[in-house]
PDB file of C-alpha atoms in Angstrom:
ATOM      1  CA  UNK A 252     131.175 108.823 124.020  1.00  0.00           C
ATOM      2  CA  UNK A 253     132.648 111.683 121.971  1.00  0.00           C
ATOM      3  CA  UNK A 254     134.780 109.186 120.031  1.00  0.00           C
ATOM      4  CA  UNK A 255     131.649 107.193 119.158  1.00  0.00           C
ATOM      5  CA  UNK A 256     129.878 110.306 117.940  1.00  0.00           C
ATOM      6  CA  UNK A 257     132.851 111.314 115.778  1.00  0.00           C
ATOM      7  CA  UNK A 258     133.105 107.787 114.423  1.00  0.00           C
ATOM      8  CA  UNK A 259     129.428 107.784 113.389  1.00  0.00           C
ATOM      9  CA  UNK A 260     129.152 111.462 112.480  1.00  0.00           C
ATOM     10  CA  UNK A 261     128.716 110.808 108.721  1.00  0.00           C
ATOM     11  CA  UNK A 262     125.813 108.475 109.485  1.00  0.00           C
ATOM     12  CA  UNK A 263     124.148 110.965 111.847  1.00  0.00           C
ATOM     13  CA  UNK A 264     124.652 113.764 109.317  1.00  0.00           C
ATOM     14  CA  UNK A 265     123.073 111.658 106.573  1.00  0.00           C
ATOM     15  CA  UNK A 266     120.186 110.626 108.821  1.00  0.00           C
ATOM     16  CA  UNK A 267     119.411 114.141 110.040  1.00  0.00           C
ATOM     17  CA  UNK A 268     119.582 115.659 106.533  1.00  0.00           C
ATOM     18  CA  UNK A 269     117.424 112.856 105.129  1.00  0.00           C
ATOM     19  CA  UNK A 270     114.786 113.143 107.874  1.00  0.00           C
ATOM     20  CA  UNK A 271     114.640 116.956 107.721  1.00  0.00           C
ATOM     21  CA  UNK A 272     114.186 116.964 103.951  1.00  0.00           C
ATOM     22  CA  UNK A 273     111.743 114.053 103.919  1.00  0.00           C
ATOM     23  CA  UNK A 274     109.560 115.316 106.771  1.00  0.00           C
ATOM     24  CA  UNK A 275     109.491 118.895 105.429  1.00  0.00           C
ATOM     25  CA  UNK A 276     108.523 117.962 101.867  1.00  0.00           C
ATOM     26  CA  UNK A 277     106.077 115.272 102.968  1.00  0.00           C
ATOM     27  CA  UNK A 278     104.397 117.857 105.198  1.00  0.00           C
ATOM     28  CA  UNK A 279     104.292 120.360 102.320  1.00  0.00           C
ATOM     29  CA  UNK A 280     102.800 117.717 100.024  1.00  0.00           C
ATOM     30  CA  UNK A 281     100.139 116.846 102.608  1.00  0.00           C
ATOM     31  CA  UNK A 282      99.304 120.557 102.930  1.00  0.00           C
ATOM     32  CA  UNK A 283      98.950 120.717  99.150  1.00  0.00           C
ATOM     33  CA  UNK A 284      96.639 117.669  99.151  1.00  0.00           C
ATOM     34  CA  UNK A 285      94.488 119.188 101.897  1.00  0.00           C
ATOM     35  CA  UNK A 286      93.320 121.786  99.356  1.00  0.00           C
ATOM     36  CA  UNK A 287      91.300 119.094  97.608  1.00  0.00           C
ATOM     37  CA  UNK A 288      87.994 117.703  98.837  1.00  0.00           C
ATOM     38  CA  UNK A 289      88.191 113.915  98.525  1.00  0.00           C
ATOM     39  CA  UNK A 290      84.629 113.606  99.860  1.00  0.00           C
ATOM     40  CA  UNK A 291      83.498 115.374  96.664  1.00  0.00           C
ATOM     41  CA  UNK A 292      85.897 113.261  94.561  1.00  0.00           C
ATOM     42  CA  UNK A 293      88.283 116.116  93.751  1.00  0.00           C
ATOM     43  CA  UNK A 294      91.491 114.919  92.128  1.00  0.00           C
ATOM     44  CA  UNK A 295      94.651 116.899  92.812  1.00  0.00           C
ATOM     45  CA  UNK A 296      96.338 118.724  89.953  1.00  0.00           C
ATOM     46  CA  UNK A 297      99.452 116.505  89.771  1.00  0.00           C
ATOM     47  CA  UNK A 298      97.349 113.361  89.558  1.00  0.00           C
ATOM     48  CA  UNK A 299      95.276 114.928  86.761  1.00  0.00           C
ATOM     49  CA  UNK A 300      98.465 115.812  84.896  1.00  0.00           C
ATOM     50  CA  UNK A 301      99.770 112.241  85.230  1.00  0.00           C
ATOM     51  CA  UNK A 302      96.452 110.780  84.025  1.00  0.00           C
ATOM     52  CA  UNK A 303      96.251 113.168  81.059  1.00  0.00           C
ATOM     53  CA  UNK A 304      99.862 112.564  80.041  1.00  0.00           C
ATOM     54  CA  UNK A 305      99.300 108.814  80.318  1.00  0.00           C
ATOM     55  CA  UNK A 306      96.269 109.063  78.036  1.00  0.00           C
ATOM     56  CA  UNK A 307      98.258 111.180  75.545  1.00  0.00           C
ATOM     57  CA  UNK A 308     101.127 108.687  75.529  1.00  0.00           C
ATOM     58  CA  UNK A 309      98.740 105.792  74.970  1.00  0.00           C
ATOM     59  CA  UNK A 310      96.950 107.761  72.211  1.00  0.00           C
ATOM     60  CA  UNK A 311     100.275 108.345  70.468  1.00  0.00           C
ATOM     61  CA  UNK A 312     100.570 104.590  69.887  1.00  0.00           C
ATOM     62  CA  UNK A 313      96.937 103.511  69.553  1.00  0.00           C
ATOM     63  CA  UNK A 314      93.522 104.979  68.883  1.00  0.00           C
ATOM     64  CA  UNK A 315      90.541 104.723  71.173  1.00  0.00           C
ATOM     65  CA  UNK A 316      92.138 105.808  74.440  1.00  0.00           C
ATOM     66  CA  UNK A 317      90.156 108.064  76.761  1.00  0.00           C
ATOM     67  CA  UNK A 318      90.171 109.292  80.334  1.00  0.00           C
ATOM     68  CA  UNK A 319      87.378 110.604  82.549  1.00  0.00           C
ATOM     69  CA  UNK A 320      87.032 111.680  86.156  1.00  0.00           C
ATOM     70  CA  UNK A 321      85.601 108.884  88.271  1.00  0.00           C
ATOM     71  CA  UNK A 322      82.056 109.540  89.514  1.00  0.00           C
ATOM     72  CA  UNK A 323      82.425 107.877  92.920  1.00  0.00           C
ATOM     73  CA  UNK A 324      86.033 108.408  94.017  1.00  0.00           C
ATOM     74  CA  UNK A 325      88.865 110.930  93.596  1.00  0.00           C
ATOM     75  CA  UNK A 326      90.511 109.331  90.569  1.00  0.00           C
ATOM     76  CA  UNK A 327      90.733 109.445  86.793  1.00  0.00           C
ATOM     77  CA  UNK A 328      89.539 106.409  84.829  1.00  0.00           C
ATOM     78  CA  UNK A 329      91.591 105.248  81.835  1.00  0.00           C
ATOM     79  CA  UNK A 330      89.777 103.505  78.985  1.00  0.00           C
ATOM     80  CA  UNK A 331      91.378 101.531  76.184  1.00  0.00           C
ATOM     81  CA  UNK A 332      89.210 100.198  73.327  1.00  0.00           C
ATOM     82  CA  UNK A 333      86.136 101.273  75.306  1.00  0.00           C
ATOM     83  CA  UNK A 334      87.152  99.114  78.264  1.00  0.00           C
ATOM     84  CA  UNK A 335      87.850 100.627  81.680  1.00  0.00           C
ATOM     85  CA  UNK A 336      91.363  99.323  82.327  1.00  0.00           C
ATOM     86  CA  UNK A 337      92.842 101.468  85.094  1.00  0.00           C
ATOM     87  CA  UNK A 338      92.293 104.322  87.477  1.00  0.00           C
ATOM     88  CA  UNK A 339      94.865 106.917  88.386  1.00  0.00           C
ATOM     89  CA  UNK A 340      94.672 107.916  92.045  1.00  0.00           C
ATOM     90  CA  UNK A 341      96.797 110.303  94.100  1.00  0.00           C
ATOM     91  CA  UNK A 342      99.330 107.563  94.911  1.00  0.00           C
ATOM     92  CA  UNK A 343      99.935 106.981  91.193  1.00  0.00           C
ATOM     93  CA  UNK A 344     101.453 110.417  90.606  1.00  0.00           C
ATOM     94  CA  UNK A 345     104.823 109.322  92.097  1.00  0.00           C
ATOM     95  CA  UNK A 346     105.208 112.480  94.193  1.00  0.00           C
ATOM     96  CA  UNK A 347     105.942 110.413  97.318  1.00  0.00           C
ATOM     97  CA  UNK A 348     108.585 108.453  95.394  1.00  0.00           C
ATOM     98  CA  UNK A 349     110.104 111.719  94.161  1.00  0.00           C
ATOM     99  CA  UNK A 350     110.285 113.073  97.719  1.00  0.00           C
ATOM    100  CA  UNK A 351     111.973 109.872  98.914  1.00  0.00           C
ATOM    101  CA  UNK A 352     114.414 110.014  95.991  1.00  0.00           C
ATOM    102  CA  UNK A 353     115.248 113.685  96.588  1.00  0.00           C
ATOM    103  CA  UNK A 354     115.649 113.229 100.359  1.00  0.00           C
ATOM    104  CA  UNK A 355     118.284 110.555  99.829  1.00  0.00           C
ATOM    105  CA  UNK A 356     120.157 112.659  97.261  1.00  0.00           C
ATOM    106  CA  UNK A 357     120.011 115.704  99.546  1.00  0.00           C
ATOM    107  CA  UNK A 358     121.308 113.631 102.468  1.00  0.00           C
ATOM    108  CA  UNK A 359     124.398 112.715 100.424  1.00  0.00           C
ATOM    109  CA  UNK A 360     124.879 116.216  99.039  1.00  0.00           C
ATOM    110  CA  UNK A 361     128.204 118.003  98.959  1.00  0.00           C
ATOM    111  CA  UNK A 362     127.563 120.757  96.380  1.00  0.00           C
ATOM    112  CA  UNK A 363     124.262 122.653  96.087  1.00  0.00           C
ATOM    113  CA  UNK A 364     124.305 123.170  92.323  1.00  0.00           C
ATOM    114  CA  UNK A 365     125.176 119.586  91.449  1.00  0.00           C
ATOM    115  CA  UNK A 366     122.683 118.269  94.009  1.00  0.00           C
ATOM    116  CA  UNK A 367     119.864 120.504  92.747  1.00  0.00           C
ATOM    117  CA  UNK A 368     120.540 119.575  89.130  1.00  0.00           C
ATOM    118  CA  UNK A 369     120.580 115.857  89.945  1.00  0.00           C
ATOM    119  CA  UNK A 370     117.356 116.102  91.961  1.00  0.00           C
ATOM    120  CA  UNK A 371     115.548 118.007  89.187  1.00  0.00           C
ATOM    121  CA  UNK A 372     116.849 115.622  86.510  1.00  0.00           C
ATOM    122  CA  UNK A 373     115.928 112.595  88.614  1.00  0.00           C
ATOM    123  CA  UNK A 374     112.429 113.895  89.362  1.00  0.00           C
ATOM    124  CA  UNK A 375     111.816 114.539  85.646  1.00  0.00           C
ATOM    125  CA  UNK A 376     113.078 111.048  84.790  1.00  0.00           C
ATOM    126  CA  UNK A 377     110.895 109.469  87.498  1.00  0.00           C
ATOM    127  CA  UNK A 378     107.888 111.408  86.179  1.00  0.00           C
ATOM    128  CA  UNK A 379     108.474 110.291  82.579  1.00  0.00           C
ATOM    129  CA  UNK A 380     109.055 106.683  83.603  1.00  0.00           C
ATOM    130  CA  UNK A 381     105.953 106.794  85.788  1.00  0.00           C
ATOM    131  CA  UNK A 382     103.835 107.894  82.798  1.00  0.00           C
ATOM    132  CA  UNK A 383     105.316 105.047  80.749  1.00  0.00           C
ATOM    133  CA  UNK A 384     104.703 102.648  83.655  1.00  0.00           C
ATOM    134  CA  UNK A 385     101.010 103.559  83.937  1.00  0.00           C
ATOM    135  CA  UNK A 386     100.513 103.379  80.149  1.00  0.00           C
ATOM    136  CA  UNK A 387     102.172  99.958  79.946  1.00  0.00           C
ATOM    137  CA  UNK A 388     100.190  98.786  82.956  1.00  0.00           C
ATOM    138  CA  UNK A 389      96.953  99.957  81.308  1.00  0.00           C
ATOM    139  CA  UNK A 390      97.762  98.058  78.111  1.00  0.00           C
ATOM    140  CA  UNK A 391      98.772  94.985  80.115  1.00  0.00           C
ATOM    141  CA  UNK A 392      95.544  95.073  82.128  1.00  0.00           C
ATOM    142  CA  UNK A 393      93.512  95.191  78.925  1.00  0.00           C
ATOM    143  CA  UNK A 394      95.179  92.079  77.509  1.00  0.00           C
ATOM    144  CA  UNK A 395      95.922  90.232  80.761  1.00  0.00           C
ATOM    145  CA  UNK A 396      93.359  91.289  83.395  1.00  0.00           C
ATOM    146  CA  UNK A 397      93.875  88.039  85.295  1.00  0.00           C
ATOM    147  CA  UNK A 398      97.412  89.182  86.185  1.00  0.00           C
ATOM    148  CA  UNK A 399      96.321  92.500  87.720  1.00  0.00           C
ATOM    149  CA  UNK A 400      97.625  91.691  91.194  1.00  0.00           C
ATOM    150  CA  UNK A 401     101.143  90.755  90.127  1.00  0.00           C
ATOM    151  CA  UNK A 402     101.344  93.490  87.464  1.00  0.00           C
ATOM    152  CA  UNK A 403     100.100  96.310  89.683  1.00  0.00           C
ATOM    153  CA  UNK A 404     101.381  95.035  93.016  1.00  0.00           C
ATOM    154  CA  UNK A 405     104.801  93.664  92.109  1.00  0.00           C
ATOM    155  CA  UNK A 406     106.188  94.102  88.598  1.00  0.00           C
ATOM    156  CA  UNK A 407     105.429  97.760  87.941  1.00  0.00           C
ATOM    157  CA  UNK A 408     106.338  99.029  91.459  1.00  0.00           C
ATOM    158  CA  UNK A 409     109.567  97.053  91.184  1.00  0.00           C
ATOM    159  CA  UNK A 410     110.279  98.921  87.962  1.00  0.00           C
ATOM    160  CA  UNK A 411     109.886 102.409  89.436  1.00  0.00           C
ATOM    161  CA  UNK A 412     111.649 101.631  92.736  1.00  0.00           C
ATOM    162  CA  UNK A 413     114.401  99.813  90.851  1.00  0.00           C
ATOM    163  CA  UNK A 414     115.082 102.932  88.809  1.00  0.00           C
ATOM    164  CA  UNK A 415     115.148 105.067  91.973  1.00  0.00           C
ATOM    165  CA  UNK A 416     117.601 102.640  93.583  1.00  0.00           C
ATOM    166  CA  UNK A 417     119.857 102.776  90.502  1.00  0.00           C
ATOM    167  CA  UNK A 418     119.729 106.590  90.555  1.00  0.00           C
ATOM    168  CA  UNK A 419     120.759 106.528  94.217  1.00  0.00           C
ATOM    169  CA  UNK A 420     123.699 104.211  93.476  1.00  0.00           C
ATOM    170  CA  UNK A 421     124.753 106.388  90.545  1.00  0.00           C
ATOM    171  CA  UNK A 422     124.595 109.501  92.743  1.00  0.00           C
ATOM    172  CA  UNK A 423     126.657 108.042  95.573  1.00  0.00           C
ATOM    173  CA  UNK A 424     129.292 106.425  93.365  1.00  0.00           C
ATOM    174  CA  UNK A 425     129.662 108.958  90.542  1.00  0.00           C
ATOM    175  CA  UNK A 426     128.277 112.391  91.364  1.00  0.00           C
ATOM    176  CA  UNK A 427     127.984 113.126  95.080  1.00  0.00           C
ATOM    177  CA  UNK A 428     131.694 113.358  95.755  1.00  0.00           C
ATOM    178  CA  UNK A 429     131.102 111.247  98.847  1.00  0.00           C
ATOM    179  CA  UNK A 430     132.785 108.106  97.497  1.00  0.00           C
ATOM    180  CA  UNK A 431     135.892 110.023  96.394  1.00  0.00           C
ATOM    181  CA  UNK A 432     136.111 111.917  99.674  1.00  0.00           C
ATOM    182  CA  UNK A 433     135.930 108.753 101.804  1.00  0.00           C
ATOM    183  CA  UNK A 434     138.143 106.414  99.797  1.00  0.00           C
TER     184      UNK A 434
END
């Protein structure tokens, strides 16, 4: 039994670090969200920031882009050329993706400074790419509304999760020290 535990110790260490980080930060995020009254259509601050930055990015390239709080749900509506093209809800702010990303990096950590720097850099990159993703999705929905399901449900999530996966691979193979230590 002890031999089995020692054999699988790296896996159990990874799993326990991942779960501790993920559960703690997911709980903290849920506590943060509980401050907002969804019954009264309150949008959390991070979602507002994402919606406003998306509108600003779109406005940088084209005129006639606006955003407004939704009257009947906790979201921000994005308009392009006076057409309501998208809504930004809490799930669009990528915080859950950032927590998942950071939990994996933390679980493979060997040095605090390098790990912290990679997590912060990765979270900033995910945020920027998420803004670009929502802006591109908004433009795409204006021109191709018939493809909403595949654009919103498949292509654009694949983009953001693909980037996270590549960041994980890069961390494990180049920065974590784990690959060098176990080769």
